[in-house]
CSV table of C-alpha atoms in Angstrom, one decimal:
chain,number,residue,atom,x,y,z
A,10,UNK,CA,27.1,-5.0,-1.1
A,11,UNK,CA,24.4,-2.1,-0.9
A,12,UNK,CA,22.6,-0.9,2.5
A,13,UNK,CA,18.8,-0.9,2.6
A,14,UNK,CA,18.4,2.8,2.7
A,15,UNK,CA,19.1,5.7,0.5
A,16,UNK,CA,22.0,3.5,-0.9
A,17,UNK,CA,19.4,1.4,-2.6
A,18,UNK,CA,17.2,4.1,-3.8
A,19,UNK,CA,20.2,4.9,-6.2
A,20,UNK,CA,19.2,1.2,-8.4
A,21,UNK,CA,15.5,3.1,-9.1
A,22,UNK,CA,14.3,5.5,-11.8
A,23,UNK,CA,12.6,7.9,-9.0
A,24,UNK,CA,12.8,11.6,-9.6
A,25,UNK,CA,14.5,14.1,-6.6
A,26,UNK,CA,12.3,13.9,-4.0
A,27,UNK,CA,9.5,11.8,-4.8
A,28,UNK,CA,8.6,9.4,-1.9
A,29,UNK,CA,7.3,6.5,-3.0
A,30,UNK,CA,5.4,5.4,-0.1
A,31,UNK,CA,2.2,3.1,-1.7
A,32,UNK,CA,4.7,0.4,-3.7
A,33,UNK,CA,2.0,-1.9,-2.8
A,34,UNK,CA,-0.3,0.1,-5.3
A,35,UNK,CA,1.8,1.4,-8.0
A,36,UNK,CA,5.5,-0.2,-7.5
A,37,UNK,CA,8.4,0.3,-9.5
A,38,UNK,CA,11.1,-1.9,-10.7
A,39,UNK,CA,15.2,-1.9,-11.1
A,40,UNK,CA,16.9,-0.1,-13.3
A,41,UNK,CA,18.8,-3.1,-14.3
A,42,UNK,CA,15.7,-4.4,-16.5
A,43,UNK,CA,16.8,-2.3,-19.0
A,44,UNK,CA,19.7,-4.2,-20.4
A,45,UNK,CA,17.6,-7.0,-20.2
A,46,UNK,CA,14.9,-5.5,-22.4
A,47,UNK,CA,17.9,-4.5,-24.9
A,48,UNK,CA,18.9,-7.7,-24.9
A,49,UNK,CA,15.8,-9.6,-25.9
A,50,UNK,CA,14.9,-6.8,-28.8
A,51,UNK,CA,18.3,-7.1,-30.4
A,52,UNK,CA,17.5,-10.6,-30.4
A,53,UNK,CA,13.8,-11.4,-29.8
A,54,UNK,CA,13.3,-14.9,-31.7
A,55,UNK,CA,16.1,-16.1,-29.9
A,56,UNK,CA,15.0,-15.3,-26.9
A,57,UNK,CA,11.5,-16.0,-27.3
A,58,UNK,CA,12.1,-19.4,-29.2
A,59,UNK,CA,14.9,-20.6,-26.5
A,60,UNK,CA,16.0,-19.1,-23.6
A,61,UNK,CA,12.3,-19.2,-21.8
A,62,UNK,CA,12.8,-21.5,-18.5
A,63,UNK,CA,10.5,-24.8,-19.1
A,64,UNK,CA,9.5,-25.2,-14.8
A,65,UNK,CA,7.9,-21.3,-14.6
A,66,UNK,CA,4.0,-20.6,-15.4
A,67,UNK,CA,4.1,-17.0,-15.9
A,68,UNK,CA,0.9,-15.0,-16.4
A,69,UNK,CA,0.1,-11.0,-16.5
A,70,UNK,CA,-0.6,-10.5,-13.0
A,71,UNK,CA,-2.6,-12.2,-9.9
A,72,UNK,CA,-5.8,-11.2,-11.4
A,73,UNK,CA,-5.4,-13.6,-14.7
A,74,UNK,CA,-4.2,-16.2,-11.9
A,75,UNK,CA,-6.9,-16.9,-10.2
A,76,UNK,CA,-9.7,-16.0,-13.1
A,77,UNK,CA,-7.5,-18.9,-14.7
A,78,UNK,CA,-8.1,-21.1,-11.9
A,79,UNK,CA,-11.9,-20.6,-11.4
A,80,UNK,CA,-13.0,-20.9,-14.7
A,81,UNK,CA,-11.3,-24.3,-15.5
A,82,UNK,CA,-13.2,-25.6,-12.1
A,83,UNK,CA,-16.5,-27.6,-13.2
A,84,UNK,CA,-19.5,-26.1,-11.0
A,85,UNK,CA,-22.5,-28.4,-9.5
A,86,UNK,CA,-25.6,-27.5,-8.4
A,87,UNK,CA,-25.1,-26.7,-4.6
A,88,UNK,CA,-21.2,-25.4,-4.9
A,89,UNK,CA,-20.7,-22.8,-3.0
A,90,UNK,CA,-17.0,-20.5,-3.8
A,91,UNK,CA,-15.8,-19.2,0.4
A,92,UNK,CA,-13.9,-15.7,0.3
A,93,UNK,CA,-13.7,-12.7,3.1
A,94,UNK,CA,-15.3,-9.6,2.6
A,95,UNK,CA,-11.6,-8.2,2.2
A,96,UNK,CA,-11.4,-10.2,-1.2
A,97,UNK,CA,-9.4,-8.6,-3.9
A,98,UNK,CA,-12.1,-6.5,-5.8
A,99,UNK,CA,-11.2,-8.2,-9.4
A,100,UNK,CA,-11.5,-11.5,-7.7
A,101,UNK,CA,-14.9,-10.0,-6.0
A,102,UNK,CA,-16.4,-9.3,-9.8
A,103,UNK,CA,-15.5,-12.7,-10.7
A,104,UNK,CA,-16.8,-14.9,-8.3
A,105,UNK,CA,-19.6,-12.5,-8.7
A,106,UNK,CA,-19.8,-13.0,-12.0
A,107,UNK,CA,-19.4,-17.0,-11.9
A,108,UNK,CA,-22.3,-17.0,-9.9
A,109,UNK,CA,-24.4,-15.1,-12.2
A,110,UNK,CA,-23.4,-17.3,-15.2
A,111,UNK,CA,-23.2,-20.9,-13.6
A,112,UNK,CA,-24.7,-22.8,-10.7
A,113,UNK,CA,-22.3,-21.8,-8.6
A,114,UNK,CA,-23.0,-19.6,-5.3
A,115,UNK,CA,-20.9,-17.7,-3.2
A,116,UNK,CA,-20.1,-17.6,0.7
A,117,UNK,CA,-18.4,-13.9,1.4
A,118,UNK,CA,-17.1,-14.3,5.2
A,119,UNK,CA,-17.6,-11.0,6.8
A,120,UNK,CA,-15.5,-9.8,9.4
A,121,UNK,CA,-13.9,-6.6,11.0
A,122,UNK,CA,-10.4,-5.8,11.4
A,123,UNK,CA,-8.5,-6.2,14.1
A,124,UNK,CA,-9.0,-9.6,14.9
A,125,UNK,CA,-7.2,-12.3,16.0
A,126,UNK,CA,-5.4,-15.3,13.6
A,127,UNK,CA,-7.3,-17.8,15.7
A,128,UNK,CA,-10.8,-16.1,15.4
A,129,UNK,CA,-10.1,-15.6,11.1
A,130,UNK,CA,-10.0,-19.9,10.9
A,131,UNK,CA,-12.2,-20.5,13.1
A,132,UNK,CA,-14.6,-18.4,10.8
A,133,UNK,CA,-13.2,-20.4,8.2
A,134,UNK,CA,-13.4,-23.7,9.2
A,135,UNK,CA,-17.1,-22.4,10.5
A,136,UNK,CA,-18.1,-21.6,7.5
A,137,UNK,CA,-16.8,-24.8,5.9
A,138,UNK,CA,-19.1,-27.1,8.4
A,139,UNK,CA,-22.1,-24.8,8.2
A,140,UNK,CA,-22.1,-25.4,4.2
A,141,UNK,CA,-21.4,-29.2,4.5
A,142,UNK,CA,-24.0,-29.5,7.6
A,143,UNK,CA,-26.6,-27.6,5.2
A,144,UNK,CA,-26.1,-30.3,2.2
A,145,UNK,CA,-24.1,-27.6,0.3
A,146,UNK,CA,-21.0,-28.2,-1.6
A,147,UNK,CA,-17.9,-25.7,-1.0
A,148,UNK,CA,-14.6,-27.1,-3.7
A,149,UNK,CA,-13.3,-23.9,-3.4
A,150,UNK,CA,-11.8,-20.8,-0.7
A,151,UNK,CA,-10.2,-18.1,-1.6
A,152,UNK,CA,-8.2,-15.9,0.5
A,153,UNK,CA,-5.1,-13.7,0.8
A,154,UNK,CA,-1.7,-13.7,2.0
A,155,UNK,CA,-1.5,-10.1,2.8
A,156,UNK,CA,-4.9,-8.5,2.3
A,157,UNK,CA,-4.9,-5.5,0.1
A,158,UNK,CA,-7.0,-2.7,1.2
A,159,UNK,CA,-6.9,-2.7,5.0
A,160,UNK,CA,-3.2,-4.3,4.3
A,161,UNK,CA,-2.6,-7.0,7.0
A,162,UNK,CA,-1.1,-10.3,6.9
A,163,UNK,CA,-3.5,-13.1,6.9
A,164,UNK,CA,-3.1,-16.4,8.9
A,165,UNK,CA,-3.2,-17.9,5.1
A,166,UNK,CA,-1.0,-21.1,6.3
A,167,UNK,CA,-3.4,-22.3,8.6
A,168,UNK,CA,-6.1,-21.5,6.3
A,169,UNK,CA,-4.7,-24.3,3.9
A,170,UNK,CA,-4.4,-26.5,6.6
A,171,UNK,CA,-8.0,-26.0,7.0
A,172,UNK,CA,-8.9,-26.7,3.3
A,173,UNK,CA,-7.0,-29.5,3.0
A,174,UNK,CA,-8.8,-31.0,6.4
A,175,UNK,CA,-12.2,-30.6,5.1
A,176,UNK,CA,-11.4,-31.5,1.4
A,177,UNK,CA,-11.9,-28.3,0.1
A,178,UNK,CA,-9.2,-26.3,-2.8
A,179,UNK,CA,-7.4,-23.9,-1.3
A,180,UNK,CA,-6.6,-20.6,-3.6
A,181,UNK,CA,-4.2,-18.1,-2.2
A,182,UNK,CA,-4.5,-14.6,-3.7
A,183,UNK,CA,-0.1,-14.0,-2.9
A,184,UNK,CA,-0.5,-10.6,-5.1
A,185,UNK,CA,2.0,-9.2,-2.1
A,186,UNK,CA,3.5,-12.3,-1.5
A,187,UNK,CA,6.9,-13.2,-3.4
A,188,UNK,CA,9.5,-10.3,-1.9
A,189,UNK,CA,7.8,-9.6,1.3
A,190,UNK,CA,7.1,-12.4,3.1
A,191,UNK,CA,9.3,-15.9,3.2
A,192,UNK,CA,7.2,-17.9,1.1
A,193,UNK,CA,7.9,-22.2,0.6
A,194,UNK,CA,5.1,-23.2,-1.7
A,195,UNK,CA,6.5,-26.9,-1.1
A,196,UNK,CA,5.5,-26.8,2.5
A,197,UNK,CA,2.7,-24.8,2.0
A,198,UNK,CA,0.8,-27.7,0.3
A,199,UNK,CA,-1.6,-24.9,-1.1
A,200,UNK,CA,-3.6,-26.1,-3.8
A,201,UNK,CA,-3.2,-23.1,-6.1
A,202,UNK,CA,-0.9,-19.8,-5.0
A,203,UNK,CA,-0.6,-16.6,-7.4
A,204,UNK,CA,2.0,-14.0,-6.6
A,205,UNK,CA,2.9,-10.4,-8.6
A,206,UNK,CA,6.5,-10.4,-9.4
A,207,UNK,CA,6.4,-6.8,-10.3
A,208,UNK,CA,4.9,-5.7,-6.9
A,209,UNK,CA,7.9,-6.6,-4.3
A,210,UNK,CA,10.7,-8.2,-6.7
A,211,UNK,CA,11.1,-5.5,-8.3
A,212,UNK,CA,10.9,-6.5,-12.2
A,213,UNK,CA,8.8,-4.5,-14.7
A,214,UNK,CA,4.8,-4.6,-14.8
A,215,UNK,CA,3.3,-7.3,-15.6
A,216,UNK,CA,4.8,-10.4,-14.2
A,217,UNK,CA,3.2,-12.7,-11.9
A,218,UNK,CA,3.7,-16.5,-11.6
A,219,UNK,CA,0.7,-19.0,-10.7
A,220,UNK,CA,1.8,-22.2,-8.5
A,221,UNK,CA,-0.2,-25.1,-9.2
A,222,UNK,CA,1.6,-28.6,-7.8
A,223,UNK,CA,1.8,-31.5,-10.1
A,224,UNK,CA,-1.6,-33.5,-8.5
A,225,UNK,CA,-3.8,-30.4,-9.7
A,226,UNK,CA,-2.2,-29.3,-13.2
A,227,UNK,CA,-4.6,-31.8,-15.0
A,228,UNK,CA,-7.7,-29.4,-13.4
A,229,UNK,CA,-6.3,-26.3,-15.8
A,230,UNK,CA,-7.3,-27.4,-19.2
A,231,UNK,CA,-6.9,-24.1,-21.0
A,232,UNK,CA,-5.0,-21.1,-20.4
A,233,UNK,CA,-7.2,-17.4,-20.6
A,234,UNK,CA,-7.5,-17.0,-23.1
A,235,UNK,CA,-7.4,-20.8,-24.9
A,236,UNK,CA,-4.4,-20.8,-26.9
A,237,UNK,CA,-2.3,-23.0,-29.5
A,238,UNK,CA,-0.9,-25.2,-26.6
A,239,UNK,CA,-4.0,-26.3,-25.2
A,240,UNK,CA,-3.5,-30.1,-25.9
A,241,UNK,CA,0.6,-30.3,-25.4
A,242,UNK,CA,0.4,-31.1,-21.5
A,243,UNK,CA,0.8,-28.2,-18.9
A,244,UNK,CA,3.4,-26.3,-19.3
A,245,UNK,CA,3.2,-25.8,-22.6
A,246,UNK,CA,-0.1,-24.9,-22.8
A,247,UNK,CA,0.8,-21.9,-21.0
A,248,UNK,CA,4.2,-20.9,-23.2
A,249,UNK,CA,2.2,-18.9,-25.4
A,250,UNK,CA,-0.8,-16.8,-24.4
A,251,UNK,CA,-1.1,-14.6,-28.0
A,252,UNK,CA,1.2,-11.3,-28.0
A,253,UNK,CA,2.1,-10.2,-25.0
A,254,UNK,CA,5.1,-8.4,-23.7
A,255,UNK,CA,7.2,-11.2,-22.0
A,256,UNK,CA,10.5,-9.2,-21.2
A,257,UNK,CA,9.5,-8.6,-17.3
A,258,UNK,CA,9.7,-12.2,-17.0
A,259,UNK,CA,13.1,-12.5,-18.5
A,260,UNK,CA,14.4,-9.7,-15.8
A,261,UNK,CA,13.2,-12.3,-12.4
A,262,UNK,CA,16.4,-13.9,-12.6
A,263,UNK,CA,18.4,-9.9,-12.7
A,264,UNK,CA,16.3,-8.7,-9.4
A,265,UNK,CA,16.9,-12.0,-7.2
A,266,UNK,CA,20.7,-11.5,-8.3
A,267,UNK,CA,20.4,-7.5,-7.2
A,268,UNK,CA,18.6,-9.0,-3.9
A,269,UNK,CA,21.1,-11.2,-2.4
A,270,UNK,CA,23.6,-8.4,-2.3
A,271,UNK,CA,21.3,-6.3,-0.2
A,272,UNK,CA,22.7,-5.6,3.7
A,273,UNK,CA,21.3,-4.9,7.1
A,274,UNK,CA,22.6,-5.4,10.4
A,275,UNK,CA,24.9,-8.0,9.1
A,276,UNK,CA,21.9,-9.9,7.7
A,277,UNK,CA,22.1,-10.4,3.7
A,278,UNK,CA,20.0,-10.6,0.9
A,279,UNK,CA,16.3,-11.7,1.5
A,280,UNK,CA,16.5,-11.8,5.2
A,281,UNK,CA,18.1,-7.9,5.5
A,282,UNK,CA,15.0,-7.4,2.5
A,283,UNK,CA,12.3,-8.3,4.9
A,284,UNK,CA,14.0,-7.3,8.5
A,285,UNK,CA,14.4,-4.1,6.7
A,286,UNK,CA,11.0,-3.2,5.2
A,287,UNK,CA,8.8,-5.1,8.6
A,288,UNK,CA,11.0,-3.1,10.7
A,289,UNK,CA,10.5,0.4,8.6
A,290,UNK,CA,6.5,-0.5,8.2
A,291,UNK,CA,6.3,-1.1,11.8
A,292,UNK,CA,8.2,1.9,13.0
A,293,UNK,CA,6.8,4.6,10.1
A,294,UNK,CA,3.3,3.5,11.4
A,295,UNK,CA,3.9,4.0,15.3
A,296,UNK,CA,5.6,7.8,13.7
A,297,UNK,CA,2.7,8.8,11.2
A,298,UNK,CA,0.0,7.3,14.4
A,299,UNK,CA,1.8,9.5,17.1
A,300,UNK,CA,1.7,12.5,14.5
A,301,UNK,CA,-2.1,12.0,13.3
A,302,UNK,CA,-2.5,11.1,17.1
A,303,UNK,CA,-4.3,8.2,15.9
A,304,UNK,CA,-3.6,4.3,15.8
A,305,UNK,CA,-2.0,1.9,13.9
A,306,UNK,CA,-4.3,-1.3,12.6
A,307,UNK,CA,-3.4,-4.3,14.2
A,308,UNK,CA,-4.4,-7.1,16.8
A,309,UNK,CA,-3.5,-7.9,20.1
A,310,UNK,CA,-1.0,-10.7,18.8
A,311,UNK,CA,0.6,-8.3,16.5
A,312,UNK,CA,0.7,-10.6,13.7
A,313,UNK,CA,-1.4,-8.7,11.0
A,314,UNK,CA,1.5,-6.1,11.1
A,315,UNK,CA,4.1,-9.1,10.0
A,316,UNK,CA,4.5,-7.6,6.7
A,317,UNK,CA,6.1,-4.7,5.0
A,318,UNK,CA,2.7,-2.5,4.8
A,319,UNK,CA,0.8,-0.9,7.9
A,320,UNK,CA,-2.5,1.4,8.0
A,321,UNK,CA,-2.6,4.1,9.9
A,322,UNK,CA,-6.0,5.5,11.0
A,323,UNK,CA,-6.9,9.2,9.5
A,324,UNK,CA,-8.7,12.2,12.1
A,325,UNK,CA,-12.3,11.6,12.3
A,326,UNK,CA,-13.8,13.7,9.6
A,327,UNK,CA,-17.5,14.8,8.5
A,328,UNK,CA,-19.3,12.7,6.6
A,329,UNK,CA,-20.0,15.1,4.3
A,330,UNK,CA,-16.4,16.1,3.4
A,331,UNK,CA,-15.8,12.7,2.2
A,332,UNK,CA,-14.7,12.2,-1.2
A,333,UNK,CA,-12.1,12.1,-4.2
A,334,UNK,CA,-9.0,13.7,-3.8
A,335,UNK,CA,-6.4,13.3,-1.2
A,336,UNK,CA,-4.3,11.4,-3.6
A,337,UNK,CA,-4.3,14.6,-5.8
A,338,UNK,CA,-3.7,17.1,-2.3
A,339,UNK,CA,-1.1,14.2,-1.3
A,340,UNK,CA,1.2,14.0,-5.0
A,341,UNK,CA,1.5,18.1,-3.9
A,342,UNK,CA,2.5,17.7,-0.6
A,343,UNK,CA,4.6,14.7,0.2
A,344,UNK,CA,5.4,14.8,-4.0
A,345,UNK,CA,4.4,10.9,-3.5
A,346,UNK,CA,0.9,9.0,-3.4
A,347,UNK,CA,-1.1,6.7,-1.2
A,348,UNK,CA,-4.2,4.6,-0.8
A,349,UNK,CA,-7.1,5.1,1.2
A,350,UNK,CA,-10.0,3.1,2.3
A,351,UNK,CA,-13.2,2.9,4.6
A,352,UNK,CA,-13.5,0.2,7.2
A,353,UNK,CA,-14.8,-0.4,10.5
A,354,UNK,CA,-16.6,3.3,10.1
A,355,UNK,CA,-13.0,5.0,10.1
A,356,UNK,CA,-10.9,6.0,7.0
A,357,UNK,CA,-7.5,4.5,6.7
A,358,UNK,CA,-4.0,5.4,4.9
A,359,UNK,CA,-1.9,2.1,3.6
A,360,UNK,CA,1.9,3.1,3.8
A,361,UNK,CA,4.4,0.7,2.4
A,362,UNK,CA,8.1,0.1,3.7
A,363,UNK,CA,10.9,-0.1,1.0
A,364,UNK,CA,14.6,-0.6,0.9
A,365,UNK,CA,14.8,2.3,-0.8
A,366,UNK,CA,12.9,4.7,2.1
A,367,UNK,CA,13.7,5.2,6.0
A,368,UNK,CA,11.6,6.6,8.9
A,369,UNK,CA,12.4,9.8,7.3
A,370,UNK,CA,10.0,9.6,4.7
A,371,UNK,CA,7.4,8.0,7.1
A,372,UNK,CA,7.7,11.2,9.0
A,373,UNK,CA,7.2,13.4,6.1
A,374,UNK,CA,4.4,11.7,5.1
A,375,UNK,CA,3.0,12.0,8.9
A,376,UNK,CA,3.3,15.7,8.6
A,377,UNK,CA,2.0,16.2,5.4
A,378,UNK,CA,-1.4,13.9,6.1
A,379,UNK,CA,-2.0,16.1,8.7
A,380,UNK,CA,-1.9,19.1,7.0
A,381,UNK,CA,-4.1,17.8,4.4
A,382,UNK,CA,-6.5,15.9,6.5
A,383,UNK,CA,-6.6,19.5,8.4
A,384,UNK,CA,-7.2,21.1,5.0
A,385,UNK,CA,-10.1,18.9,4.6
A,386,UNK,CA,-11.5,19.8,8.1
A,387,UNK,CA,-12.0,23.1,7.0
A,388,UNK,CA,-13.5,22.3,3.4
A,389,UNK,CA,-10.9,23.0,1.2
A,390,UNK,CA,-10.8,19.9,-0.7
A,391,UNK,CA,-12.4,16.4,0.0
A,392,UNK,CA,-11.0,12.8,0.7
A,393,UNK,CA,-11.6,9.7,-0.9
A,394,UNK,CA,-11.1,5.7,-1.8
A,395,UNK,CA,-8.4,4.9,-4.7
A,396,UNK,CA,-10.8,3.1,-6.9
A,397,UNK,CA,-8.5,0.2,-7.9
A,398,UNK,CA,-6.0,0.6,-5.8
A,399,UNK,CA,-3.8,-2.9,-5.5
């Protein structure tokens, strides 16, 4: 058995003293995967040709997911795609796009952070009857588990509820999901789910896995790209998307076996995972808060916290001194990165929990933002969004 702490640190490639506190952005996997990416090149056709699990649609990542999903879906004049204004910004280009090249239109949900899980589906379900009540169309929402950039946990269960009430599709964008929240995509009854494997479960980039139940496989006609198994029935029409590099997929069943021997507070395997990391994001952002003498981003319930990220509020700063370049001034000073964003008229940091960090690091990291957000103050350098940033 291994503690969630330092202990668990030891299974990761990280250099002395690099604190790796935006996994949400730029994770890492185990160091495990490597046998498994001997074994499939000292064998590769065997592996390839037989020892790929035949119940498991595996894609690149989140994005391919859901650009998969939408571009299979038949448009009518009148459709109308629903998303929040915290969309994904991929998945914000292609509905974009969708709109510019078919007949489809698109709904963005604005909204400002903190709010309450009860107010986010009431704008849904809003939304849903304003459409319907205006002789519009809407097949389709789209909306996250845990939101990206400001990362908070999204009331995404009731959502489908929602969906599925009013006869619409419901199209989770799980990126965060799988390793850091329980997730039971039986009960769920979602209509299409897409989660990274290489973000919280710790295999190689890039492995993600689209959920589509049995009733709407027939919708997904082609992979993206089309490919030889287009005509050979669902899952086999998405064995094969051309040359790609397949081994991450191969190493899912090595990082749930490292999982369940993970230990905290006499809890085990996924349940010490997520205790561990909630519990680490929720104290780290009270610490870095109290050192910025700021706030942490959540609503009165405290449910948007009930993940393994927080966002701490930066010092008010100029207008003028914002910018590129904390992540450069950060990598100096805390010999780690994070991500940065704009909303509600205030900048602020995502920090993300691990088993391999402790309150520790959070503290470093406190100390160090405030020396570089002070830095900034006085014009030495200036801050800015992580274009990209995941």
């Amino acid at each position: 058995m291994k503690e969630c702490d330092e202990d668990a640190a030891m299974h990761f490639a990280f250099n002395a003293g690099y604190r790796n506190l935006d996994h949400g952005r730029y994770y890492t996997h185990l160091l495990t995967s490597t046998s498994t990416f001997l074994r499939t090149e000292a064998r590769p056709d065997v592996c390839i040709r037989y020892e790929y699990p035949d119940t498991c649609f595996f894609v690149p990542n989140a994005t391919t997911s859901l650009e998969t999903v939408l571009r299979n879906l038949v448009f009518q004049p009148g459709d109308v795609i629903i998303c929040f204004s915290t969309i994904y910004g991929a998945f914000a280009n292609t509905v974009k796009h969708l709109s510019q090249t078919t007949t489809v239109q698109v709904k963005t949900i604005d909204y400002t952070l903190p709010i309450s899980d009860a107010r986010l589906c009431e704008l849904i379900e809003g939304t849903i009857q304003e459409l319907k009540k205006g002789g519009l169309n809407p097949p389709i929402a789209i909306f996250d588990s845990i939101n990206s950039l400001p990362a908070v946990r999204m009331p995404f269960e009731r959502m489908i509820e929602i969906c599925r009430r009013h006869g619409l599709f419901s199209c989770v964008d799980g990126a965060h999901g799988i390793g850091q929240i329980p997730l039971d995509l039986g009960e769920l009854h979602t209509d299409f789910f897409a989660t990274n494997c290489h973000k919280w479960l710790y295999v190689p980039r890039g492995c993600a896995v689209l959920y589509v139940p049995k009733r709407n496989q027939w919708i997904l006609r082609s992979t993206l790209p089309t490919s030889f198994g287009v005509h050979d029935g669902f899952v086999a029409n998405f064995a094969s998307l051309g040359t790609l590099d397949d081994y991450p997929c191969l190493c899912v069943p090595a990082a749930l076996a490292w999982r369940t021997m993970l230990t905290w507070r006499s809890r085990k395997g996924e349940e010490a995972i997520m205790s561990w990391m909630q519990n680490l994001a929720r104290k780290g952002g009270a610490t870095v808060a109290a050192i910025l003498q700021t706030k942490v981003l959540e609503n009165e319930g405290g449910t948007q916290g009930d993940c393994s990220m927080t966002d701490v509020r930066l010092p008010p700063h100029p207008a003028e001194t914002v910018g590129d370049g904390l992540d450069g001034r950060m990598t100096a000073t805390v010999a780690g990165i994070v991500s940065v964003t704009v909303h509600s008229d205030a900048w602020w940091v995502r920090l993300s929990a691990q088993v391999y960090l402790t309150l520790d690091d959070f503290e470093h990291a406190g100390r160090s933002l405030l020396e570089v957000c002070g830095s900034v103050t006085q014009g030495e350098g200036r801050m800015g969004t992580c274009s990209g940033a995941t």
